[in-house]
Short mmCIF file of C-alpha atoms in Angstrom, two decimals:
data_model
loop_
_atom_site.label_atom_id
_atom_site.label_comp_id
_atom_site.label_asym_id
_atom_site.label_seq_id
_atom_site.Cartn_x
_atom_site.Cartn_y
_atom_site.Cartn_z
CA MET A 1 71.21 -0.93 -37.74
CA LYS A 2 71.77 -4.35 -39.31
CA LEU A 3 71.74 -7.25 -36.85
CA PRO A 4 72.84 -10.87 -37.24
CA GLU A 5 70.29 -13.56 -37.98
CA PHE A 6 68.45 -14.83 -34.91
CA GLU A 7 66.26 -17.55 -36.44
CA GLU A 8 67.80 -20.23 -34.24
CA VAL A 9 66.65 -18.43 -31.05
CA GLN A 10 63.22 -19.77 -30.12
CA GLY A 11 60.59 -18.31 -27.82
CA PRO A 12 60.72 -15.09 -25.83
CA VAL A 13 64.03 -13.33 -25.28
CA LEU A 14 65.18 -11.10 -22.46
CA MET A 15 67.43 -8.23 -23.46
CA LEU A 16 69.88 -7.19 -20.75
CA ASN A 17 70.61 -3.47 -21.13
CA MET A 18 73.60 -2.11 -19.21
CA LEU A 19 73.55 1.69 -19.39
CA LYS A 20 75.66 4.76 -18.72
CA PHE A 21 73.95 8.07 -19.40
CA LYS A 22 74.65 11.43 -20.90
CA ASP A 23 71.10 12.43 -19.91
CA ARG A 24 69.26 9.93 -17.72
CA GLU A 25 66.05 11.98 -17.60
CA HIS A 26 65.92 12.20 -21.40
CA TYR A 27 66.24 8.42 -21.62
CA PHE A 28 63.30 7.69 -19.33
CA LYS A 29 61.04 10.62 -20.25
CA THR A 30 61.66 10.77 -24.00
CA TYR A 31 63.34 7.61 -25.34
CA LEU A 32 61.17 5.04 -23.56
CA PRO A 33 57.86 6.68 -24.63
CA ALA A 34 59.22 6.96 -28.19
CA PHE A 35 60.16 3.28 -28.07
CA ARG A 36 56.63 2.37 -26.95
CA LYS A 37 55.27 4.37 -29.89
CA VAL A 38 57.51 2.36 -32.24
CA THR A 39 56.18 -0.98 -30.94
CA GLU A 40 52.61 0.31 -31.34
CA GLU A 41 53.21 1.52 -34.90
CA LEU A 42 54.84 -1.79 -35.83
CA GLY A 43 52.02 -3.75 -34.16
CA ILE A 44 54.45 -5.67 -31.94
CA ASN A 45 52.77 -6.66 -28.68
CA GLY A 46 54.33 -8.26 -25.64
CA VAL A 47 57.41 -6.06 -25.12
CA LYS A 48 57.64 -5.69 -21.33
CA LEU A 49 60.07 -4.05 -18.95
CA ARG A 50 60.75 -6.86 -16.46
CA LEU A 51 63.37 -5.22 -14.27
CA ALA A 52 64.82 -1.74 -13.80
CA CYS A 53 67.68 -1.33 -11.30
CA ASN A 54 70.22 1.25 -10.29
CA VAL A 55 73.72 -0.20 -10.03
CA GLU A 56 74.94 0.62 -6.54
CA ALA A 57 78.37 -1.03 -6.51
CA ASN A 58 80.75 -3.15 -8.57
CA ILE A 59 81.35 -6.30 -6.56
CA ILE A 60 83.13 -8.54 -9.07
CA ALA A 61 83.78 -6.34 -12.09
CA PRO A 62 86.52 -4.17 -13.51
CA GLU A 63 86.60 -0.73 -11.89
CA ASN A 64 85.99 0.96 -15.24
CA GLU A 65 82.71 -0.94 -15.65
CA ALA A 66 80.67 1.59 -13.71
CA TRP A 67 77.19 0.98 -15.13
CA GLU A 68 74.44 3.25 -13.83
CA VAL A 69 71.30 1.26 -14.66
CA ILE A 70 70.41 -2.26 -15.70
CA LEU A 71 67.16 -2.96 -17.54
CA LEU A 72 65.78 -6.36 -18.45
CA VAL A 73 63.28 -6.12 -21.30
CA GLU A 74 61.25 -9.08 -22.55
CA TYR A 75 60.44 -9.39 -26.24
CA PRO A 76 58.01 -12.00 -27.60
CA SER A 77 60.78 -13.29 -29.89
CA ALA A 78 64.22 -12.53 -31.25
CA LYS A 79 62.53 -11.76 -34.56
CA ALA A 80 60.37 -9.09 -32.87
CA PHE A 81 63.47 -7.45 -31.41
CA LYS A 82 65.21 -7.50 -34.77
CA THR A 83 62.14 -6.11 -36.55
CA ILE A 84 62.03 -3.17 -34.15
CA ALA A 85 65.77 -2.44 -34.17
CA GLU A 86 66.10 -2.55 -37.96
CA SER A 87 62.91 -0.66 -38.74
CA ASP A 88 62.77 2.78 -40.28
CA VAL A 89 60.11 3.57 -37.68
CA TYR A 90 62.64 3.00 -34.87
CA GLN A 91 65.27 5.05 -36.69
CA ASP A 92 62.82 7.91 -37.30
CA ILE A 93 61.11 8.03 -33.89
CA ALA A 94 63.37 6.62 -31.18
CA ASN A 95 67.00 6.06 -32.12
CA SER A 96 68.07 9.72 -31.97
CA HIS A 97 66.71 9.91 -28.41
CA ARG A 98 68.66 6.80 -27.39
CA LEU A 99 71.84 8.25 -28.85
CA ALA A 100 71.26 11.60 -27.13
CA ALA A 101 70.62 9.99 -23.75
CA THR A 102 73.19 7.19 -23.52
CA ALA A 103 76.93 7.52 -23.11
CA GLU A 104 77.45 3.77 -23.26
CA LEU A 105 75.26 0.72 -23.75
CA ASN A 106 75.94 -2.99 -23.59
CA LEU A 107 73.09 -5.15 -24.85
CA TYR A 108 72.83 -8.92 -24.42
CA MET A 109 70.13 -11.21 -25.79
CA THR A 110 69.28 -13.92 -23.29
CA THR A 111 66.81 -16.79 -23.06
CA PRO A 112 65.37 -18.18 -19.84
CA PHE A 113 66.00 -21.74 -18.70
CA GLU A 114 64.71 -23.93 -15.87
CA LEU A 115 66.92 -24.90 -12.95
#
């Protein structure tokens, strides 16, 4: 997977994952442990699951946007995310599990700001 350049994004990033599943159990029991193994093998520390939620209802959203789960994952930097996603290690260890488990995925890179 080739991603755009993210050099202009500074500091930690929060990746908003909006998921629909083919196999929810496979995602949590196989993909997530494989993903952790990838971060360990690449020596990337500081990737943290910050929020995991079931979507209970669409309040202000198109009816066809029936997401099942939302995850918010913190990465130490945009570069760390890109390194993981583009690595052969990710492709070899984790990506096939993600593809087997997810029916649909929207992924947004976000940065925190103070109010």
